[in-house]
Amino acid sequence: MRQPVSRGLRTRAIHGGIHVKRNRGATSIPLYYSSSFAFESAEDLAAAFEGRHPGYIYSRISNPTVQAFEQRIAAVEGGVGSFAATSGMAAIQALCTVLAETGSRVVFARSLFGGTVIYLREVAQRAGIHVDFVDMDDREALEQALDQGPRMLFLEALGNPRLDIPPFEEVAQLASARDVPVVIDATLMSPALFSAKECGAAVVMHSTTKLVTGNGTAIGGVVTDLGRFDWSRHCSPAIAREVDSVGPGYAFLAALRRVAGLSAGVTMSPFNAFLSALGLETLGIRAETQSRSAFELASYLSAHPGVSGVRYPGLESDPYHERARRYFHGGSGPMSGPMSGPMSGPLLTFTLPDRSAAFAAMNRLELALRATNLGDAKTLVIHPASTIFHDCSAEERDYSGVTEGLVRVSVGLENVEDIIGDFDQALADA
Ligand code: PLP
């Protein structure tokens, strides 16, 4: 039951995927915690395997709770359909497995989450997929890479933790002129603050572990086909097979389900889908509140004499502020009053003189938790150089702006004066 895209995002996030009549009046998405599903007859079961009889067969392939979450996300994104995976990394792996194979090429933005960099090095490149890392602001390099016939162009809506914002229209136009699908990892912004579809993406993905679920309870990932790409023009064998079988409109999703779900088994669990669907209901208000509090904390830190290099795209002084204004939005529009500026999500970074100063300040925090997640209801801090990026090369760290003094903060939903007060006492000696 797809919600019309004309309805507001918050409405779609609450009503998408709910079938009240079919679910005996239940107003929440029911949790079907069942591995398999029984059929009336052996003939029906055989027909279901052949795709001739409707129904769920086995939760590695599909499950009503997971499907309801997929429908809700697809409604929020304005997409054709979604595939929910065990984690954000599983979603990235699913994309690579379906769109590329040994000997083919893919283009990735240079500014990436450390886990994605490591996945590409440890898995994709070892499997013989050629990865070109390109700076999205280097038009010539991008054109050159796109001219090599890559299977996808993958970039983040807001680089983690570089907090850079690509020039989406230009990138999408260059890719579309060469029939290359643009995939945006919009994890840091969530669908509440960023529309990948409006920015020209063919596909959007999220680590739902973050803002979508929003309370740090469930690892998950989701990939949504935004219905903008003609899959009959893609030369991946996994897609070509589905173009012949289900047609170009659903070929990408069918390939994800067959290759990543049925064959590789990275399907999201029903319980995680239940938690993520529940989280999605409050995403709009959470993302706005977190953006406002992040803006206030970033403003406070910018004025702190012991802190340098505060980065938050919502700040007018930020190098990516103009792009944030163009691409980021919230349910009730840009912020007004003293916090004027675009809703830019929960993540900000700041710099202290070195690693020991960063560790000391982090250790003095009483409210914020030292933990590796983001978009959580709790404020979280991490030192990227010694954690997410500890396995990356010096060059990879440099490019992502990961220095020894860099601290990343994901602002939570606590009272903003308590968050600022916590940083104030932790930075008293800085
Ligand atoms: N993409 C981005 C931008 C991320 O920040 C993360 C995790 O932090 C991931 C993907 C991976 O997601 P997960 O931890 O759910 O596997």
Short mmCIF file of C-alpha atoms and ligand atoms in Angstrom, two decimals:
data_model
loop_
_atom_site.label_atom_id
_atom_site.label_comp_id
_atom_site.label_asym_id
_atom_site.label_seq_id
_atom_site.Cartn_x
_atom_site.Cartn_y
_atom_site.Cartn_z
CA MET A 1 0.00 0.00 0.00
CA ARG A 2 2.19 2.82 -1.27
CA GLN A 3 1.40 6.28 0.11
CA PRO A 4 0.94 8.96 -2.55
CA VAL A 5 4.14 11.02 -2.82
CA SER A 6 1.98 14.16 -2.71
CA ARG A 7 1.42 13.50 1.01
CA GLY A 8 3.99 14.97 3.39
CA LEU A 9 7.08 13.01 4.32
CA ARG A 10 6.07 12.63 7.96
CA THR A 11 2.69 11.29 6.90
CA ARG A 12 4.29 8.74 4.60
CA ALA A 13 6.77 7.74 7.33
CA ILE A 14 3.85 6.95 9.66
CA HIS A 15 1.29 5.43 7.31
CA GLY A 16 3.50 3.72 4.71
CA GLY A 17 3.49 -0.08 4.90
CA ILE A 18 0.46 -0.34 7.22
CA HIS A 19 -2.44 -2.49 5.99
CA VAL A 20 -4.98 -2.02 8.79
CA LYS A 21 -7.70 -4.18 7.21
CA ARG A 22 -5.38 -7.03 6.35
CA ASN A 23 -3.83 -6.90 9.83
CA ARG A 24 -7.04 -7.28 11.87
CA GLY A 25 -7.10 -3.57 12.71
CA ALA A 26 -3.56 -3.42 14.10
CA THR A 27 -2.31 0.17 13.89
CA SER A 28 1.36 -0.84 14.04
CA ILE A 29 3.24 -3.06 11.65
CA PRO A 30 2.81 -6.61 13.04
CA LEU A 31 5.96 -8.56 13.81
CA TYR A 32 5.99 -11.86 11.90
CA TYR A 33 8.74 -13.71 13.66
CA SER A 34 8.59 -16.81 11.49
CA SER A 35 11.36 -18.37 9.41
CA SER A 36 9.03 -20.11 7.00
CA PHE A 37 5.42 -19.97 5.81
CA ALA A 38 3.12 -22.94 5.22
CA PHE A 39 0.94 -23.51 2.14
CA GLU A 40 -2.38 -25.32 1.71
CA SER A 41 -0.97 -27.80 -0.78
CA ALA A 42 2.29 -29.06 -2.23
CA GLU A 43 1.14 -27.64 -5.57
CA ASP A 44 0.77 -24.14 -4.04
CA LEU A 45 4.22 -24.35 -2.47
CA ALA A 46 5.74 -25.42 -5.79
CA ALA A 47 3.87 -22.61 -7.56
CA ALA A 48 5.17 -20.09 -5.02
CA PHE A 49 8.74 -21.19 -5.76
CA GLU A 50 8.06 -20.59 -9.42
CA GLY A 51 6.60 -17.16 -8.68
CA ARG A 52 3.13 -18.21 -9.89
CA HIS A 53 1.43 -18.19 -6.45
CA PRO A 54 1.51 -15.17 -4.15
CA GLY A 55 2.78 -15.57 -0.61
CA TYR A 56 5.81 -15.61 1.58
CA ILE A 57 7.98 -18.72 1.47
CA TYR A 58 10.97 -18.21 3.75
CA SER A 59 12.22 -15.10 5.58
CA ARG A 60 15.61 -15.12 3.85
CA ILE A 61 13.65 -14.35 0.69
CA SER A 62 10.85 -12.17 2.05
CA ASN A 63 8.80 -11.61 5.20
CA PRO A 64 5.66 -9.52 5.83
CA THR A 65 7.28 -7.31 8.51
CA VAL A 66 10.39 -6.68 6.41
CA GLN A 67 8.21 -6.02 3.39
CA ALA A 68 6.13 -3.49 5.36
CA PHE A 69 9.32 -1.65 6.37
CA GLU A 70 10.53 -1.72 2.74
CA GLN A 71 7.18 -0.29 1.61
CA ARG A 72 7.37 2.45 4.23
CA ILE A 73 10.88 3.48 3.20
CA ALA A 74 9.94 3.38 -0.49
CA ALA A 75 6.92 5.61 0.27
CA VAL A 76 9.14 8.07 2.14
CA GLU A 77 11.72 8.20 -0.66
CA GLY A 78 9.14 8.28 -3.45
CA GLY A 79 10.71 5.12 -4.88
CA VAL A 80 9.54 2.07 -6.81
CA GLY A 81 10.48 -0.32 -4.01
CA SER A 82 13.19 -1.17 -1.49
CA PHE A 83 15.36 -4.04 -0.30
CA ALA A 84 16.23 -4.18 3.40
CA ALA A 85 19.57 -5.72 4.35
CA THR A 86 21.26 -6.89 7.54
CA SER A 87 23.41 -3.73 7.80
CA GLY A 88 24.48 -0.63 5.91
CA MET A 89 27.61 -2.49 4.82
CA ALA A 90 25.48 -5.41 3.58
CA ALA A 91 23.47 -2.89 1.54
CA ILE A 92 26.71 -1.58 -0.06
CA GLN A 93 27.87 -5.12 -0.72
CA ALA A 94 24.48 -5.98 -2.25
CA LEU A 95 24.78 -2.99 -4.59
CA CYS A 96 28.27 -3.95 -5.72
CA THR A 97 27.35 -7.60 -6.17
CA VAL A 98 24.29 -6.83 -8.27
CA LEU A 99 25.71 -3.99 -10.37
CA ALA A 100 29.29 -5.16 -10.91
CA GLU A 101 31.35 -8.30 -11.33
CA THR A 102 34.98 -9.29 -11.87
CA GLY A 103 36.57 -7.12 -14.52
CA SER A 104 33.97 -4.35 -14.41
CA ARG A 105 34.49 -0.85 -13.02
CA VAL A 106 32.73 1.31 -10.46
CA VAL A 107 33.33 4.93 -9.46
CA PHE A 108 33.28 5.95 -5.80
CA ALA A 109 33.59 9.44 -4.34
CA ARG A 110 36.90 9.87 -2.51
CA SER A 111 35.17 11.19 0.57
CA LEU A 112 33.67 8.08 2.15
CA PHE A 113 32.80 6.42 5.44
CA GLY A 114 35.87 4.44 6.59
CA GLY A 115 33.96 1.13 6.56
CA THR A 116 33.12 1.62 2.88
CA VAL A 117 36.78 2.30 2.06
CA ILE A 118 37.77 -0.90 3.87
CA TYR A 119 35.00 -2.93 2.18
CA LEU A 120 36.17 -1.79 -1.25
CA ARG A 121 39.76 -2.70 -0.48
CA GLU A 122 39.11 -6.00 1.31
CA VAL A 123 36.21 -7.36 -0.72
CA ALA A 124 35.31 -5.56 -3.95
CA GLN A 125 38.83 -4.97 -5.24
CA ARG A 126 39.91 -8.48 -4.21
CA ALA A 127 36.98 -9.81 -6.23
CA GLY A 128 38.44 -8.07 -9.29
CA ILE A 129 36.12 -5.05 -9.42
CA HIS A 130 38.08 -1.98 -10.49
CA VAL A 131 37.31 0.99 -8.24
CA ASP A 132 38.09 4.56 -9.34
CA PHE A 133 38.11 7.00 -6.41
CA VAL A 134 37.23 10.46 -7.68
CA ASP A 135 36.88 13.86 -6.05
CA MET A 136 33.30 14.90 -6.93
CA ASP A 137 34.44 18.51 -7.41
CA ASP A 138 37.05 17.50 -10.00
CA ARG A 139 34.87 17.59 -13.11
CA GLU A 140 37.61 16.49 -15.49
CA ALA A 141 38.56 13.46 -13.39
CA LEU A 142 34.90 12.56 -12.99
CA GLU A 143 34.27 12.75 -16.74
CA GLN A 144 37.33 10.61 -17.39
CA ALA A 145 36.21 7.96 -14.91
CA LEU A 146 32.63 7.98 -16.23
CA ASP A 147 33.93 7.59 -19.79
CA GLN A 148 35.36 4.17 -18.83
CA GLY A 149 31.84 2.67 -18.65
CA PRO A 150 31.49 2.09 -14.88
CA ARG A 151 28.51 0.18 -13.53
CA MET A 152 27.66 2.85 -10.94
CA LEU A 153 28.73 6.13 -9.42
CA PHE A 154 28.53 5.97 -5.62
CA LEU A 155 28.70 9.05 -3.39
CA GLU A 156 27.57 10.16 0.06
CA ALA A 157 25.00 12.92 0.58
CA LEU A 158 27.28 14.33 3.27
CA GLY A 159 30.74 12.79 3.51
CA ASN A 160 31.46 10.98 6.77
CA PRO A 161 33.42 12.51 8.49
CA ARG A 162 34.70 15.08 5.96
CA LEU A 163 31.26 16.74 5.95
CA ASP A 164 31.61 17.75 2.31
CA ILE A 165 28.60 18.03 -0.01
CA PRO A 166 28.97 17.11 -3.70
CA PRO A 167 27.54 19.27 -6.51
CA PHE A 168 24.67 16.86 -7.11
CA GLU A 169 23.09 18.34 -10.26
CA GLU A 170 26.39 18.46 -12.09
CA VAL A 171 27.39 14.96 -11.01
CA ALA A 172 23.98 13.53 -11.94
CA GLN A 173 24.00 15.24 -15.30
CA LEU A 174 27.47 13.89 -16.19
CA ALA A 175 26.46 10.37 -15.11
CA SER A 176 23.09 10.39 -16.83
CA ALA A 177 24.65 11.51 -20.12
CA ARG A 178 26.62 8.23 -20.00
CA ASP A 179 23.84 5.98 -18.64
CA VAL A 180 25.64 5.43 -15.35
CA PRO A 181 23.27 5.02 -12.36
CA VAL A 182 24.03 7.37 -9.47
CA VAL A 183 23.80 5.74 -6.05
CA ILE A 184 23.68 8.05 -3.02
CA ASP A 185 24.44 6.86 0.49
CA ALA A 186 22.26 9.33 2.41
CA THR A 187 22.86 7.82 5.86
CA LEU A 188 24.03 11.05 7.51
CA MET A 189 21.04 13.06 6.36
CA SER A 190 18.23 10.49 6.28
CA PRO A 191 15.25 10.87 3.93
CA ALA A 192 13.84 13.52 6.27
CA LEU A 193 16.51 16.08 5.40
CA PHE A 194 17.64 15.08 1.94
CA SER A 195 15.86 13.90 -1.20
CA ALA A 196 18.19 11.74 -3.27
CA LYS A 197 15.52 11.61 -5.96
CA GLU A 198 15.49 15.40 -6.34
CA CYS A 199 19.29 15.31 -6.56
CA GLY A 200 19.20 12.99 -9.58
CA ALA A 201 20.02 9.65 -7.94
CA ALA A 202 18.86 6.38 -9.50
CA VAL A 203 19.20 4.58 -6.19
CA VAL A 204 19.45 5.72 -2.57
CA MET A 205 20.74 3.69 0.36
CA HIS A 206 20.92 4.18 4.11
CA SER A 207 22.50 2.50 7.04
CA THR A 208 19.19 2.33 8.94
CA THR A 209 21.25 1.71 12.09
CA LYS A 210 21.56 5.50 12.24
CA LEU A 211 18.83 8.14 11.91
CA VAL A 212 16.15 5.90 10.42
CA THR A 213 15.88 3.67 13.51
CA GLY A 214 17.15 6.49 15.67
CA ASN A 215 17.62 4.81 19.03
CA GLY A 216 20.63 2.58 18.56
CA THR A 217 18.73 -0.70 18.82
CA ALA A 218 19.02 -2.35 15.40
CA ILE A 219 21.72 -2.75 12.77
CA GLY A 220 20.31 -2.54 9.26
CA GLY A 221 20.55 -1.13 5.76
CA VAL A 222 18.15 -0.37 2.95
CA VAL A 223 18.43 0.21 -0.79
CA THR A 224 15.63 1.98 -2.71
CA ASP A 225 15.13 2.13 -6.47
CA LEU A 226 13.95 5.67 -7.20
CA GLY A 227 12.49 4.67 -10.56
CA ARG A 228 14.62 7.08 -12.58
CA PHE A 229 16.95 4.67 -14.34
CA ASP A 230 16.19 2.51 -17.36
CA TRP A 231 17.67 -0.80 -16.24
CA SER A 232 17.48 -2.22 -19.75
CA ARG A 233 20.46 0.07 -20.42
CA HIS A 234 22.61 -1.53 -17.71
CA CYS A 235 25.00 -4.32 -18.62
CA SER A 236 25.25 -6.24 -15.36
CA PRO A 237 24.34 -9.89 -16.05
CA ALA A 238 22.33 -10.05 -12.79
CA ILE A 239 20.17 -7.14 -13.98
CA ALA A 240 19.95 -8.30 -17.59
CA ARG A 241 18.48 -11.63 -16.45
CA GLU A 242 15.73 -9.81 -14.50
CA VAL A 243 15.04 -7.39 -17.34
CA ASP A 244 14.12 -10.47 -19.38
CA SER A 245 12.10 -12.01 -16.57
CA VAL A 246 10.26 -9.15 -14.74
CA GLY A 247 10.90 -6.23 -17.11
CA PRO A 248 13.14 -3.15 -16.70
CA GLY A 249 10.93 -1.42 -14.08
CA TYR A 250 11.57 -4.00 -11.35
CA ALA A 251 14.78 -5.57 -12.65
CA PHE A 252 17.10 -3.92 -10.13
CA LEU A 253 14.95 -4.83 -7.12
CA ALA A 254 14.40 -8.37 -8.41
CA ALA A 255 18.17 -8.78 -8.83
CA LEU A 256 18.80 -7.52 -5.28
CA ARG A 257 16.26 -9.98 -3.92
CA ARG A 258 17.62 -12.91 -5.93
CA VAL A 259 21.35 -12.23 -5.57
CA ALA A 260 21.68 -10.49 -2.19
CA GLY A 261 18.64 -11.95 -0.42
CA LEU A 262 17.90 -15.43 -1.68
CA SER A 263 21.49 -16.33 -2.65
CA ALA A 264 23.78 -14.37 -0.31
CA GLY A 265 21.26 -14.21 2.57
CA VAL A 266 21.82 -10.61 3.68
CA THR A 267 18.08 -10.00 4.23
CA MET A 268 17.11 -7.88 7.26
CA SER A 269 15.61 -9.76 10.22
CA PRO A 270 11.89 -9.18 10.95
CA PHE A 271 12.65 -7.85 14.43
CA ASN A 272 15.11 -5.26 13.09
CA ALA A 273 12.59 -4.30 10.39
CA PHE A 274 9.95 -3.86 13.11
CA LEU A 275 12.24 -1.58 15.16
CA SER A 276 13.32 0.38 12.07
CA ALA A 277 9.73 0.88 10.87
CA LEU A 278 8.81 2.12 14.34
CA GLY A 279 11.80 4.47 14.34
CA LEU A 280 10.85 5.85 10.95
CA GLU A 281 7.55 7.14 12.39
CA THR A 282 9.39 9.78 14.42
CA LEU A 283 12.27 10.45 12.02
CA GLY A 284 10.97 13.83 10.84
CA ILE A 285 10.80 15.44 14.25
CA ARG A 286 13.98 13.77 15.48
CA ALA A 287 16.04 14.88 12.49
CA GLU A 288 14.83 18.47 12.90
CA THR A 289 15.47 18.58 16.65
CA GLN A 290 18.92 17.06 16.20
CA SER A 291 19.74 19.55 13.43
CA ARG A 292 18.74 22.47 15.64
CA SER A 293 20.75 21.18 18.59
CA ALA A 294 23.77 20.40 16.37
CA PHE A 295 23.61 23.95 15.05
CA GLU A 296 23.59 25.32 18.60
CA LEU A 297 26.46 23.11 19.74
CA ALA A 298 28.47 23.99 16.61
CA SER A 299 27.88 27.71 17.28
CA TYR A 300 28.98 27.28 20.90
CA LEU A 301 32.13 25.37 19.87
CA SER A 302 32.99 27.93 17.17
CA ALA A 303 33.16 30.61 19.86
CA HIS A 304 35.28 28.46 22.21
CA PRO A 305 38.90 29.69 22.36
CA GLY A 306 40.38 26.22 22.87
CA VAL A 307 38.66 24.63 19.87
CA SER A 308 39.47 25.08 16.19
CA GLY A 309 38.14 23.93 12.84
CA VAL A 310 34.50 23.45 13.82
CA ARG A 311 32.69 21.92 10.85
CA TYR A 312 28.93 21.92 10.47
CA PRO A 313 27.33 22.71 7.10
CA GLY A 314 24.49 24.54 8.85
CA LEU A 315 26.96 27.22 10.00
CA GLU A 316 27.17 30.19 7.67
CA SER A 317 30.97 30.10 7.93
CA ASP A 318 31.14 26.49 6.72
CA PRO A 319 32.70 25.94 3.26
CA TYR A 320 29.71 23.78 2.24
CA HIS A 321 27.01 26.09 3.63
CA GLU A 322 25.71 27.20 0.23
CA ARG A 323 25.30 23.60 -0.92
CA ALA A 324 23.62 22.70 2.35
CA ARG A 325 21.13 25.50 1.67
CA ARG A 326 20.51 24.13 -1.81
CA TYR A 327 20.18 20.43 -1.00
CA PHE A 328 19.21 19.97 2.65
CA HIS A 329 15.72 20.60 3.91
CA GLY A 330 13.48 19.73 6.81
CA GLY A 331 9.81 18.97 7.20
CA SER A 332 9.14 22.59 8.16
CA GLY A 333 11.74 24.20 5.91
CA PRO A 334 15.01 25.88 6.83
CA MET A 335 15.54 26.99 10.40
CA SER A 336 14.41 30.44 11.31
CA GLY A 337 15.19 32.94 14.06
CA PRO A 338 18.62 32.93 15.70
CA MET A 339 19.29 29.47 14.24
CA SER A 340 18.71 30.45 10.63
CA GLY A 341 20.23 28.00 8.20
CA PRO A 342 19.58 24.66 6.59
CA MET A 343 18.76 21.56 8.61
CA SER A 344 22.09 19.77 8.33
CA GLY A 345 21.67 16.66 10.46
CA PRO A 346 23.19 15.55 13.75
CA LEU A 347 26.87 15.30 12.83
CA LEU A 348 29.58 17.88 13.47
CA THR A 349 33.33 17.79 13.99
CA PHE A 350 35.85 19.93 15.82
CA THR A 351 39.58 19.88 16.33
CA LEU A 352 41.75 19.93 19.44
CA PRO A 353 45.56 20.27 19.32
CA ASP A 354 46.34 16.54 19.27
CA ARG A 355 45.17 13.02 20.15
CA SER A 356 45.83 13.35 23.88
CA ALA A 357 43.84 16.60 24.09
CA ALA A 358 41.01 14.94 22.15
CA PHE A 359 41.04 11.86 24.40
CA ALA A 360 41.18 13.99 27.57
CA ALA A 361 38.18 16.08 26.53
CA MET A 362 36.22 12.99 25.45
CA ASN A 363 36.98 11.28 28.77
CA ARG A 364 35.65 14.27 30.73
CA LEU A 365 32.25 14.13 29.04
CA GLU A 366 29.60 13.01 31.52
CA LEU A 367 26.49 12.90 29.33
CA ALA A 368 27.76 12.20 25.82
CA LEU A 369 28.73 8.57 25.29
CA ARG A 370 32.00 7.47 23.73
CA ALA A 371 30.57 5.18 21.04
CA THR A 372 30.65 4.50 17.32
CA ASN A 373 27.21 5.28 15.99
CA LEU A 374 25.39 8.37 14.79
CA GLY A 375 21.84 9.62 14.54
CA ASP A 376 21.13 8.02 17.93
CA ALA A 377 18.83 9.63 20.51
CA LYS A 378 21.92 9.83 22.73
CA THR A 379 24.75 12.27 22.01
CA LEU A 380 27.80 10.25 20.96
CA VAL A 381 31.46 11.18 20.46
CA ILE A 382 34.26 9.38 18.67
CA HIS A 383 37.89 9.98 17.72
CA PRO A 384 37.85 8.89 14.04
CA ALA A 385 41.66 8.50 13.61
CA SER A 386 41.96 5.81 16.30
CA THR A 387 38.68 4.04 15.52
CA ILE A 388 36.75 4.09 12.23
CA PHE A 389 39.86 5.12 10.28
CA HIS A 390 42.51 3.20 12.23
CA ASP A 391 42.80 0.67 9.39
CA CYS A 392 42.94 3.30 6.61
CA SER A 393 46.11 4.64 4.97
CA ALA A 394 47.53 8.08 5.85
CA GLU A 395 46.37 9.29 2.43
CA GLU A 396 42.81 8.04 3.02
CA ARG A 397 42.76 9.70 6.44
CA ASP A 398 44.16 12.99 5.07
CA TYR A 399 41.59 13.16 2.33
CA SER A 400 38.73 12.60 4.74
CA GLY A 401 40.08 15.33 7.01
CA VAL A 402 40.82 12.82 9.78
CA THR A 403 43.55 14.36 11.93
CA GLU A 404 44.85 13.29 15.35
CA GLY A 405 42.92 16.10 17.04
CA LEU A 406 39.60 15.57 15.24
CA VAL A 407 36.55 14.71 17.37
CA ARG A 408 33.23 13.73 15.76
CA VAL A 409 29.99 14.40 17.60
CA SER A 410 26.56 13.02 16.79
CA VAL A 411 24.13 15.28 18.60
CA GLY A 412 21.25 13.48 20.30
CA LEU A 413 17.81 14.40 21.52
CA GLU A 414 18.71 15.46 25.07
CA ASN A 415 17.92 19.04 26.15
CA VAL A 416 20.33 21.18 24.17
CA GLU A 417 21.44 23.17 27.23
CA ASP A 418 22.51 19.89 28.87
CA ILE A 419 24.47 18.88 25.77
CA ILE A 420 26.24 22.24 25.60
CA GLY A 421 26.82 22.21 29.37
CA ASP A 422 28.50 18.82 29.09
CA PHE A 423 30.91 20.03 26.40
CA ASP A 424 31.49 23.25 28.33
CA GLN A 425 32.72 21.39 31.41
CA ALA A 426 34.70 18.86 29.35
CA LEU A 427 36.51 21.64 27.46
CA ALA A 428 37.14 23.84 30.52
CA ASP A 429 40.93 23.30 30.31
CA ALA A 430 41.15 23.36 26.52
N1 PLP B 1 27.42 4.37 5.23
C1 PLP B 1 27.68 5.37 6.08
C2 PLP B 1 27.73 6.78 5.57
C3 PLP B 1 27.91 5.12 7.43
O1 PLP B 1 28.17 6.14 8.27
C4 PLP B 1 27.88 3.78 7.88
C5 PLP B 1 28.13 3.44 9.30
O2 PLP B 1 28.52 4.29 10.07
C6 PLP B 1 27.61 2.76 6.97
C7 PLP B 1 27.38 3.09 5.65
C8 PLP B 1 27.58 1.31 7.39
O3 PLP B 1 26.44 1.02 8.09
P1 PLP B 1 26.29 -0.18 9.15
O4 PLP B 1 27.13 0.18 10.32
O5 PLP B 1 24.84 -0.25 9.44
O6 PLP B 1 26.80 -1.41 8.48
#
